[in-house]
Amino acid sequence: MKKTVSKFSILVTGYVILIMAWFVSWLVVGDANWWLVLVNRLVPYLFIPVPILLFWSIRSRKYRDIVLLLIPALIFVWLYRPYVFPKNLQSGSSDGQLRVMTYNVLFSNFDYDAVANIVLVYEPDLVALQEVKPEMMDALKDRLAGKYPYSVFGTENDYGTTTVFSKSPLDVSYILDLQADRPAVVVKTKVHGRNVTFASLHLLAYNLWWTKLKDIPEVVMQRTANQNRQAKILLNDLEKDDGIVIVGCDCNSYETSGSYRILEQSMESAARKVGWLLNKNELPNAKQDVVLQHIDHIWFRGEVEPVRMYKIKDDGGSDHLPVLAIFDFR
């Protein structure tokens, strides 16, 4: 029995050391190495052993192991605290609300009616779409014309491009070259009398299943560098806007990625700001967006406060679920 317990304690100690080594590496160097990039995409799974090891430590009354396992438990809580501690946010503002959707529609999706229906059902003020092809753009402009007469289509891409639809007239619109893959589409408009800058962003995907094993290290580092450059170009462009700024993004990277940390320098994630709510879900066929990792993000800054964050259960024929954020004006 003593031998088994000793091996268990060695296992616990080794696991805790590995978690601490990863955490320090992530804090200090982030995505500096290709293998760290891949590990950083799997972070929640690194903590799966914690409850299992804790259970056996408590059952065996191994207090040293229990104390050691509190270290990865606290790291997990620190990383994902918006989804650990529930809260109760009141929705509604006397100045009105801003509803924003981001949705990767999938370049090979031909169910234009389904995509248009999702937008019309949830009626966001502003819509950021990704992977839109010219034929889908034409179809959506026709189907959404009654409520969304204003739109901008990004530079054409074989796998679809970024697009913005708006209920309100556009004061300014332009296509921002991100020097990798698809551009960003940026518009400026007014919602309830407030100036809003809104962008649709699609960062470069890793798509490693198409990469030879020997090429993975180089490809991972190149695509990480491209993602980071895209994020920096967008932030530099948006720096001149002092008011409300919202970005709908298929970022192809999680909260532990380098591009996320770049965007986080001057913007906030609506999903993490809202976190886990005790409030009852208020939208039909939608669920609270409480997953620990996202690639579809809504970023914001300025005089707005996100009060609800939803994933729409209907994918409209895409491989992504639409994401809807509701903001109160401050």
Short mmCIF file of N, CA and C in Angstrom, two decimals, residues 31-193:
data_model
loop_
_atom_site.label_atom_id
_atom_site.label_comp_id
_atom_site.label_asym_id
_atom_site.label_seq_id
_atom_site.Cartn_x
_atom_site.Cartn_y
_atom_site.Cartn_z
N ASP A 31 3.44 32.59 -27.05
CA ASP A 31 3.48 31.75 -28.25
C ASP A 31 4.85 31.76 -28.92
N ALA A 32 5.90 31.87 -28.14
CA ALA A 32 7.24 32.02 -28.71
C ALA A 32 7.76 30.74 -29.37
N ASN A 33 7.21 29.59 -29.00
CA ASN A 33 7.64 28.31 -29.56
C ASN A 33 6.44 27.58 -30.16
N TRP A 34 6.68 26.85 -31.23
CA TRP A 34 5.57 26.21 -31.94
C TRP A 34 4.82 25.22 -31.05
N TRP A 35 5.55 24.48 -30.21
CA TRP A 35 4.88 23.51 -29.36
C TRP A 35 4.07 24.19 -28.27
N LEU A 36 4.52 25.38 -27.84
CA LEU A 36 3.72 26.14 -26.87
C LEU A 36 2.42 26.63 -27.50
N VAL A 37 2.49 27.01 -28.77
CA VAL A 37 1.27 27.43 -29.48
C VAL A 37 0.24 26.31 -29.44
N LEU A 38 0.68 25.09 -29.73
CA LEU A 38 -0.23 23.95 -29.75
C LEU A 38 -0.75 23.62 -28.35
N VAL A 39 0.14 23.66 -27.36
CA VAL A 39 -0.29 23.41 -25.98
C VAL A 39 -1.28 24.47 -25.53
N ASN A 40 -1.03 25.73 -25.90
CA ASN A 40 -1.91 26.83 -25.49
C ASN A 40 -3.31 26.71 -26.07
N ARG A 41 -3.47 25.93 -27.12
CA ARG A 41 -4.79 25.71 -27.70
C ARG A 41 -5.56 24.61 -26.98
N LEU A 42 -4.90 23.93 -26.04
CA LEU A 42 -5.52 22.80 -25.34
C LEU A 42 -5.64 23.05 -23.84
N VAL A 43 -5.50 24.28 -23.42
CA VAL A 43 -5.33 24.58 -21.99
C VAL A 43 -6.41 23.99 -21.08
N PRO A 44 -7.71 24.14 -21.35
CA PRO A 44 -8.69 23.59 -20.41
C PRO A 44 -8.52 22.09 -20.15
N TYR A 45 -8.06 21.37 -21.18
CA TYR A 45 -7.89 19.93 -21.03
C TYR A 45 -6.72 19.57 -20.11
N LEU A 46 -5.80 20.51 -19.95
CA LEU A 46 -4.66 20.25 -19.06
C LEU A 46 -5.11 20.09 -17.61
N PHE A 47 -6.28 20.63 -17.29
CA PHE A 47 -6.74 20.64 -15.90
C PHE A 47 -7.73 19.51 -15.59
N ILE A 48 -8.01 18.66 -16.56
CA ILE A 48 -8.93 17.54 -16.33
C ILE A 48 -8.46 16.63 -15.19
N PRO A 49 -7.15 16.36 -15.05
CA PRO A 49 -6.73 15.48 -13.94
C PRO A 49 -6.97 16.06 -12.54
N VAL A 50 -7.15 17.37 -12.41
CA VAL A 50 -7.23 17.98 -11.07
C VAL A 50 -8.33 17.37 -10.22
N PRO A 51 -9.61 17.33 -10.65
CA PRO A 51 -10.64 16.76 -9.77
C PRO A 51 -10.43 15.27 -9.50
N ILE A 52 -9.88 14.55 -10.49
CA ILE A 52 -9.64 13.11 -10.29
C ILE A 52 -8.57 12.90 -9.22
N LEU A 53 -7.46 13.61 -9.36
CA LEU A 53 -6.37 13.47 -8.40
C LEU A 53 -6.77 13.98 -7.02
N LEU A 54 -7.56 15.06 -7.00
CA LEU A 54 -8.03 15.58 -5.72
C LEU A 54 -8.92 14.58 -5.00
N PHE A 55 -9.79 13.93 -5.77
CA PHE A 55 -10.69 12.94 -5.17
C PHE A 55 -9.90 11.83 -4.48
N TRP A 56 -8.90 11.29 -5.17
CA TRP A 56 -8.11 10.20 -4.59
C TRP A 56 -7.23 10.68 -3.45
N SER A 57 -6.76 11.92 -3.54
CA SER A 57 -5.95 12.47 -2.44
C SER A 57 -6.78 12.65 -1.18
N ILE A 58 -8.00 13.16 -1.35
CA ILE A 58 -8.89 13.33 -0.20
C ILE A 58 -9.29 11.97 0.38
N ARG A 59 -9.59 11.04 -0.50
CA ARG A 59 -9.99 9.71 -0.05
C ARG A 59 -8.85 9.03 0.72
N SER A 60 -7.61 9.26 0.26
CA SER A 60 -6.45 8.63 0.91
C SER A 60 -5.90 9.48 2.06
N ARG A 61 -6.51 10.67 2.25
CA ARG A 61 -6.08 11.59 3.30
C ARG A 61 -4.60 11.97 3.15
N LYS A 62 -4.22 12.22 1.93
CA LYS A 62 -2.86 12.66 1.65
C LYS A 62 -2.86 14.19 1.56
N TYR A 63 -2.68 14.82 2.68
CA TYR A 63 -2.85 16.27 2.78
C TYR A 63 -1.79 17.04 1.99
N ARG A 64 -0.61 16.47 1.89
CA ARG A 64 0.42 17.13 1.09
C ARG A 64 -0.01 17.20 -0.38
N ASP A 65 -0.55 16.10 -0.89
CA ASP A 65 -1.02 16.07 -2.28
C ASP A 65 -2.20 17.02 -2.48
N ILE A 66 -3.07 17.11 -1.49
CA ILE A 66 -4.21 18.02 -1.58
C ILE A 66 -3.72 19.45 -1.71
N VAL A 67 -2.76 19.82 -0.90
CA VAL A 67 -2.22 21.18 -0.95
C VAL A 67 -1.55 21.46 -2.29
N LEU A 68 -0.79 20.49 -2.77
CA LEU A 68 -0.14 20.65 -4.08
C LEU A 68 -1.16 20.85 -5.20
N LEU A 69 -2.25 20.09 -5.16
CA LEU A 69 -3.26 20.17 -6.22
C LEU A 69 -4.06 21.46 -6.18
N LEU A 70 -3.98 22.17 -5.06
CA LEU A 70 -4.62 23.49 -5.01
C LEU A 70 -3.94 24.47 -5.96
N ILE A 71 -2.68 24.22 -6.29
CA ILE A 71 -1.96 25.13 -7.20
C ILE A 71 -2.57 25.12 -8.60
N PRO A 72 -2.70 23.96 -9.27
CA PRO A 72 -3.36 23.99 -10.58
C PRO A 72 -4.83 24.40 -10.49
N ALA A 73 -5.49 24.07 -9.37
CA ALA A 73 -6.89 24.50 -9.22
C ALA A 73 -6.99 26.02 -9.20
N LEU A 74 -6.09 26.68 -8.50
CA LEU A 74 -6.10 28.14 -8.43
C LEU A 74 -5.71 28.77 -9.77
N ILE A 75 -4.79 28.12 -10.49
CA ILE A 75 -4.43 28.62 -11.82
C ILE A 75 -5.64 28.55 -12.75
N PHE A 76 -6.38 27.44 -12.68
CA PHE A 76 -7.59 27.30 -13.50
C PHE A 76 -8.61 28.39 -13.16
N VAL A 77 -8.83 28.62 -11.88
CA VAL A 77 -9.78 29.65 -11.45
C VAL A 77 -9.33 31.02 -11.94
N TRP A 78 -8.05 31.30 -11.88
CA TRP A 78 -7.54 32.60 -12.35
C TRP A 78 -7.75 32.77 -13.85
N LEU A 79 -7.50 31.70 -14.61
CA LEU A 79 -7.63 31.77 -16.06
C LEU A 79 -9.09 31.91 -16.51
N TYR A 80 -9.99 31.22 -15.82
CA TYR A 80 -11.37 31.14 -16.29
C TYR A 80 -12.37 31.66 -15.25
N ARG A 81 -11.93 32.63 -14.46
CA ARG A 81 -12.78 33.15 -13.37
C ARG A 81 -14.14 33.67 -13.82
N PRO A 82 -14.31 34.26 -15.03
CA PRO A 82 -15.66 34.71 -15.41
C PRO A 82 -16.68 33.57 -15.47
N TYR A 83 -16.18 32.33 -15.64
CA TYR A 83 -17.09 31.19 -15.77
C TYR A 83 -17.09 30.31 -14.53
N VAL A 84 -16.39 30.75 -13.51
CA VAL A 84 -16.34 30.01 -12.24
C VAL A 84 -17.27 30.63 -11.21
N PHE A 85 -17.34 31.96 -11.22
CA PHE A 85 -18.16 32.68 -10.24
C PHE A 85 -19.35 33.31 -10.95
N PRO A 86 -20.56 32.77 -10.77
CA PRO A 86 -21.73 33.31 -11.47
C PRO A 86 -22.15 34.66 -10.91
N LYS A 87 -22.83 35.42 -11.77
CA LYS A 87 -23.31 36.74 -11.33
C LYS A 87 -24.69 37.00 -11.92
N ASN A 88 -25.27 38.09 -11.48
CA ASN A 88 -26.62 38.45 -11.90
C ASN A 88 -26.58 39.85 -12.50
N LEU A 89 -26.61 39.94 -13.84
CA LEU A 89 -26.56 41.23 -14.51
C LEU A 89 -27.96 41.64 -14.94
N GLN A 90 -28.32 42.87 -14.65
CA GLN A 90 -29.61 43.39 -15.09
C GLN A 90 -29.46 43.99 -16.48
N SER A 91 -30.37 43.62 -17.37
CA SER A 91 -30.32 44.09 -18.75
C SER A 91 -31.36 45.17 -18.97
N GLY A 92 -30.99 46.18 -19.75
CA GLY A 92 -31.92 47.25 -20.07
C GLY A 92 -31.34 48.60 -19.75
N SER A 93 -31.48 49.55 -20.67
CA SER A 93 -30.92 50.89 -20.49
C SER A 93 -31.92 51.91 -21.00
N SER A 94 -32.02 53.02 -20.30
CA SER A 94 -32.93 54.08 -20.72
C SER A 94 -32.47 54.72 -22.04
N ASP A 95 -31.19 54.54 -22.37
CA ASP A 95 -30.63 55.09 -23.60
C ASP A 95 -30.70 54.10 -24.76
N GLY A 96 -31.35 52.96 -24.55
CA GLY A 96 -31.42 51.96 -25.60
C GLY A 96 -30.30 50.96 -25.51
N GLN A 97 -30.32 49.97 -26.39
CA GLN A 97 -29.31 48.93 -26.39
C GLN A 97 -28.70 48.78 -27.78
N LEU A 98 -27.52 48.20 -27.78
CA LEU A 98 -26.81 47.91 -29.02
C LEU A 98 -26.68 46.39 -29.13
N ARG A 99 -27.17 45.84 -30.22
CA ARG A 99 -27.11 44.39 -30.45
C ARG A 99 -26.16 44.12 -31.60
N VAL A 100 -25.21 43.23 -31.37
CA VAL A 100 -24.16 42.95 -32.35
C VAL A 100 -24.04 41.45 -32.56
N MET A 101 -23.91 41.04 -33.81
CA MET A 101 -23.73 39.63 -34.13
C MET A 101 -22.44 39.44 -34.92
N THR A 102 -21.71 38.35 -34.62
CA THR A 102 -20.62 37.90 -35.48
C THR A 102 -20.91 36.46 -35.87
N TYR A 103 -20.62 36.14 -37.13
CA TYR A 103 -21.09 34.85 -37.65
C TYR A 103 -20.22 34.45 -38.85
N ASN A 104 -19.48 33.37 -38.71
CA ASN A 104 -18.77 32.79 -39.84
C ASN A 104 -19.76 31.89 -40.57
N VAL A 105 -20.14 32.27 -41.79
CA VAL A 105 -21.22 31.59 -42.50
C VAL A 105 -20.76 30.37 -43.28
N LEU A 106 -19.45 30.16 -43.40
CA LEU A 106 -18.81 29.06 -44.12
C LEU A 106 -18.89 29.29 -45.63
N PHE A 107 -17.72 29.35 -46.25
CA PHE A 107 -17.63 29.70 -47.68
C PHE A 107 -18.38 28.73 -48.59
N SER A 108 -18.54 27.46 -48.15
CA SER A 108 -19.21 26.46 -48.99
C SER A 108 -20.69 26.32 -48.65
N ASN A 109 -21.23 27.23 -47.87
CA ASN A 109 -22.63 27.18 -47.46
C ASN A 109 -23.51 27.86 -48.50
N PHE A 110 -24.48 27.15 -49.01
CA PHE A 110 -25.39 27.72 -50.02
C PHE A 110 -26.81 27.92 -49.49
N ASP A 111 -26.99 27.74 -48.20
CA ASP A 111 -28.31 27.92 -47.61
C ASP A 111 -28.50 29.40 -47.24
N TYR A 112 -28.65 30.22 -48.26
CA TYR A 112 -28.72 31.66 -48.05
C TYR A 112 -29.95 32.06 -47.23
N ASP A 113 -31.05 31.35 -47.42
CA ASP A 113 -32.27 31.66 -46.66
C ASP A 113 -32.04 31.45 -45.17
N ALA A 114 -31.34 30.37 -44.80
CA ALA A 114 -31.10 30.08 -43.39
C ALA A 114 -30.22 31.15 -42.75
N VAL A 115 -29.18 31.57 -43.47
CA VAL A 115 -28.29 32.62 -42.94
C VAL A 115 -29.07 33.92 -42.76
N ALA A 116 -29.82 34.31 -43.77
CA ALA A 116 -30.60 35.55 -43.68
C ALA A 116 -31.63 35.47 -42.56
N ASN A 117 -32.25 34.31 -42.40
CA ASN A 117 -33.28 34.15 -41.37
C ASN A 117 -32.71 34.35 -39.97
N ILE A 118 -31.49 33.86 -39.72
CA ILE A 118 -30.87 34.04 -38.41
C ILE A 118 -30.71 35.52 -38.10
N VAL A 119 -30.24 36.28 -39.07
CA VAL A 119 -30.07 37.72 -38.86
C VAL A 119 -31.41 38.39 -38.61
N LEU A 120 -32.42 38.03 -39.39
CA LEU A 120 -33.73 38.67 -39.27
C LEU A 120 -34.44 38.31 -37.97
N VAL A 121 -34.25 37.09 -37.47
CA VAL A 121 -34.91 36.66 -36.24
C VAL A 121 -34.37 37.41 -35.03
N TYR A 122 -33.03 37.59 -34.97
CA TYR A 122 -32.42 38.17 -33.77
C TYR A 122 -32.14 39.66 -33.90
N GLU A 123 -32.30 40.20 -35.09
CA GLU A 123 -32.29 41.64 -35.36
C GLU A 123 -31.13 42.41 -34.70
N PRO A 124 -29.89 41.99 -34.91
CA PRO A 124 -28.79 42.82 -34.41
C PRO A 124 -28.73 44.14 -35.16
N ASP A 125 -28.24 45.18 -34.50
CA ASP A 125 -28.06 46.46 -35.18
C ASP A 125 -26.93 46.38 -36.20
N LEU A 126 -25.90 45.61 -35.84
CA LEU A 126 -24.72 45.47 -36.70
C LEU A 126 -24.35 44.00 -36.80
N VAL A 127 -23.96 43.57 -38.00
CA VAL A 127 -23.63 42.17 -38.23
C VAL A 127 -22.26 42.08 -38.89
N ALA A 128 -21.36 41.31 -38.29
CA ALA A 128 -20.06 40.99 -38.88
C ALA A 128 -20.12 39.56 -39.40
N LEU A 129 -19.97 39.39 -40.70
CA LEU A 129 -19.96 38.06 -41.30
C LEU A 129 -18.56 37.75 -41.81
N GLN A 130 -18.22 36.47 -41.77
CA GLN A 130 -16.94 36.02 -42.31
C GLN A 130 -17.19 34.88 -43.29
N GLU A 131 -16.26 34.73 -44.24
CA GLU A 131 -16.30 33.70 -45.29
C GLU A 131 -17.50 33.88 -46.22
N VAL A 132 -17.80 35.12 -46.54
CA VAL A 132 -18.89 35.41 -47.46
C VAL A 132 -18.34 35.46 -48.89
N LYS A 133 -18.95 34.69 -49.79
CA LYS A 133 -18.56 34.72 -51.20
C LYS A 133 -19.50 35.66 -51.96
N PRO A 134 -19.09 36.11 -53.14
CA PRO A 134 -19.90 37.10 -53.88
C PRO A 134 -21.35 36.68 -54.08
N GLU A 135 -21.56 35.40 -54.41
CA GLU A 135 -22.94 34.95 -54.66
C GLU A 135 -23.77 34.98 -53.38
N MET A 136 -23.15 34.69 -52.22
CA MET A 136 -23.88 34.79 -50.96
C MET A 136 -24.15 36.26 -50.64
N MET A 137 -23.19 37.11 -50.91
CA MET A 137 -23.38 38.54 -50.65
C MET A 137 -24.58 39.07 -51.43
N ASP A 138 -24.66 38.71 -52.69
CA ASP A 138 -25.80 39.16 -53.52
C ASP A 138 -27.12 38.65 -52.95
N ALA A 139 -27.11 37.37 -52.54
CA ALA A 139 -28.33 36.79 -51.98
C ALA A 139 -28.73 37.45 -50.67
N LEU A 140 -27.76 37.73 -49.80
CA LEU A 140 -28.07 38.35 -48.51
C LEU A 140 -28.51 39.79 -48.68
N LYS A 141 -27.89 40.51 -49.59
CA LYS A 141 -28.32 41.91 -49.83
C LYS A 141 -29.78 41.94 -50.27
N ASP A 142 -30.17 40.97 -51.09
CA ASP A 142 -31.55 40.91 -51.55
C ASP A 142 -32.50 40.53 -50.41
N ARG A 143 -32.13 39.54 -49.60
CA ARG A 143 -33.01 39.05 -48.54
C ARG A 143 -33.05 39.99 -47.33
N LEU A 144 -31.99 40.74 -47.10
CA LEU A 144 -31.92 41.60 -45.92
C LEU A 144 -32.20 43.07 -46.22
N ALA A 145 -32.49 43.37 -47.46
CA ALA A 145 -32.60 44.77 -47.89
C ALA A 145 -33.62 45.56 -47.09
N GLY A 146 -34.71 44.91 -46.66
CA GLY A 146 -35.75 45.64 -45.94
C GLY A 146 -35.28 46.19 -44.60
N LYS A 147 -34.44 45.45 -43.88
CA LYS A 147 -33.99 45.89 -42.55
C LYS A 147 -32.51 46.25 -42.51
N TYR A 148 -31.75 45.75 -43.48
CA TYR A 148 -30.30 46.01 -43.49
C TYR A 148 -29.89 46.54 -44.87
N PRO A 149 -30.27 47.77 -45.16
CA PRO A 149 -29.99 48.31 -46.50
C PRO A 149 -28.54 48.73 -46.71
N TYR A 150 -27.74 48.70 -45.65
CA TYR A 150 -26.37 49.20 -45.74
C TYR A 150 -25.39 48.05 -45.51
N SER A 151 -24.44 47.89 -46.40
CA SER A 151 -23.50 46.78 -46.28
C SER A 151 -22.19 47.10 -46.99
N VAL A 152 -21.14 46.39 -46.58
CA VAL A 152 -19.82 46.53 -47.20
C VAL A 152 -19.24 45.13 -47.37
N PHE A 153 -18.71 44.87 -48.56
CA PHE A 153 -18.13 43.57 -48.89
C PHE A 153 -16.62 43.73 -49.01
N GLY A 154 -15.88 42.88 -48.31
CA GLY A 154 -14.42 42.97 -48.32
C GLY A 154 -13.80 42.49 -49.63
N THR A 155 -12.49 42.54 -49.69
CA THR A 155 -11.77 42.06 -50.86
C THR A 155 -12.05 40.57 -51.08
N GLU A 156 -12.32 40.22 -52.32
CA GLU A 156 -12.71 38.85 -52.63
C GLU A 156 -11.61 37.86 -52.27
N ASN A 157 -12.06 36.67 -51.81
CA ASN A 157 -11.14 35.61 -51.42
C ASN A 157 -11.76 34.28 -51.84
N ASP A 158 -10.92 33.33 -52.25
CA ASP A 158 -11.45 32.03 -52.70
C ASP A 158 -12.28 31.34 -51.62
N TYR A 159 -11.98 31.63 -50.36
CA TYR A 159 -12.69 30.99 -49.24
C TYR A 159 -13.61 31.99 -48.52
N GLY A 160 -14.05 32.99 -49.25
CA GLY A 160 -14.97 33.97 -48.67
C GLY A 160 -14.24 35.08 -47.95
N THR A 161 -14.92 36.20 -47.77
CA THR A 161 -14.30 37.37 -47.17
C THR A 161 -15.16 37.94 -46.06
N THR A 162 -14.68 39.01 -45.46
CA THR A 162 -15.40 39.68 -44.37
C THR A 162 -16.43 40.65 -44.93
N THR A 163 -17.51 40.81 -44.16
CA THR A 163 -18.63 41.64 -44.59
C THR A 163 -19.29 42.28 -43.37
N VAL A 164 -19.87 43.45 -43.57
CA VAL A 164 -20.66 44.11 -42.53
C VAL A 164 -22.04 44.46 -43.09
N PHE A 165 -23.08 44.19 -42.28
CA PHE A 165 -24.43 44.66 -42.57
C PHE A 165 -24.88 45.56 -41.43
N SER A 166 -25.60 46.61 -41.78
CA SER A 166 -26.04 47.59 -40.78
C SER A 166 -27.46 48.05 -41.04
N LYS A 167 -28.21 48.25 -39.95
CA LYS A 167 -29.53 48.85 -40.08
C LYS A 167 -29.43 50.35 -40.36
N SER A 168 -28.38 50.97 -39.82
CA SER A 168 -28.24 52.43 -39.87
C SER A 168 -27.32 52.85 -41.01
N PRO A 169 -27.52 54.06 -41.53
CA PRO A 169 -26.63 54.57 -42.59
C PRO A 169 -25.17 54.58 -42.13
N LEU A 170 -24.28 54.36 -43.08
CA LEU A 170 -22.85 54.33 -42.78
C LEU A 170 -22.24 55.69 -43.08
N ASP A 171 -21.65 56.30 -42.07
CA ASP A 171 -20.98 57.59 -42.28
C ASP A 171 -19.65 57.39 -42.99
N VAL A 172 -18.97 56.31 -42.62
CA VAL A 172 -17.67 55.98 -43.21
C VAL A 172 -17.60 54.47 -43.37
N SER A 173 -16.97 53.99 -44.42
CA SER A 173 -16.70 52.55 -44.56
C SER A 173 -15.43 52.37 -45.37
N TYR A 174 -14.64 51.38 -45.00
CA TYR A 174 -13.42 51.11 -45.76
C TYR A 174 -12.96 49.68 -45.50
N ILE A 175 -12.12 49.21 -46.40
CA ILE A 175 -11.54 47.87 -46.31
C ILE A 175 -10.09 48.03 -45.86
N LEU A 176 -9.74 47.35 -44.78
CA LEU A 176 -8.42 47.47 -44.19
C LEU A 176 -7.57 46.25 -44.53
N ASP A 177 -6.48 46.47 -45.27
CA ASP A 177 -5.57 45.39 -45.63
C ASP A 177 -4.79 44.94 -44.39
N LEU A 178 -4.89 43.67 -44.05
CA LEU A 178 -4.21 43.13 -42.87
C LEU A 178 -2.93 42.37 -43.24
N GLN A 179 -2.54 42.43 -44.50
CA GLN A 179 -1.28 41.85 -44.99
C GLN A 179 -1.22 40.34 -44.78
N ALA A 180 -2.34 39.71 -44.73
CA ALA A 180 -2.39 38.25 -44.64
C ALA A 180 -3.83 37.81 -44.85
N ASP A 181 -4.06 36.99 -45.86
CA ASP A 181 -5.37 36.40 -46.08
C ASP A 181 -6.44 37.47 -46.26
N ARG A 182 -7.50 37.43 -45.47
CA ARG A 182 -8.64 38.32 -45.67
C ARG A 182 -8.43 39.68 -45.01
N PRO A 183 -9.09 40.73 -45.53
CA PRO A 183 -8.99 42.05 -44.91
C PRO A 183 -9.99 42.18 -43.77
N ALA A 184 -9.95 43.31 -43.10
CA ALA A 184 -11.03 43.69 -42.17
C ALA A 184 -11.92 44.70 -42.87
N VAL A 185 -13.20 44.66 -42.57
CA VAL A 185 -14.14 45.68 -43.04
C VAL A 185 -14.49 46.56 -41.84
N VAL A 186 -14.31 47.87 -42.00
CA VAL A 186 -14.55 48.81 -40.90
C VAL A 186 -15.60 49.83 -41.34
N VAL A 187 -16.59 50.05 -40.47
CA VAL A 187 -17.62 51.05 -40.76
C VAL A 187 -17.82 51.95 -39.55
N LYS A 188 -18.35 53.12 -39.80
CA LYS A 188 -18.72 54.04 -38.73
C LYS A 188 -20.17 54.46 -38.95
N THR A 189 -20.96 54.36 -37.90
CA THR A 189 -22.38 54.65 -38.00
C THR A 189 -22.88 55.21 -36.67
N LYS A 190 -24.17 55.43 -36.57
CA LYS A 190 -24.79 55.89 -35.33
C LYS A 190 -25.89 54.92 -34.93
N VAL A 191 -25.91 54.53 -33.66
CA VAL A 191 -26.97 53.69 -33.11
C VAL A 191 -27.51 54.41 -31.88
N HIS A 192 -28.80 54.71 -31.89
CA HIS A 192 -29.43 55.48 -30.81
C HIS A 192 -28.66 56.78 -30.56
N GLY A 193 -28.21 57.40 -31.63
CA GLY A 193 -27.53 58.68 -31.52
C GLY A 193 -26.08 58.59 -31.08
#
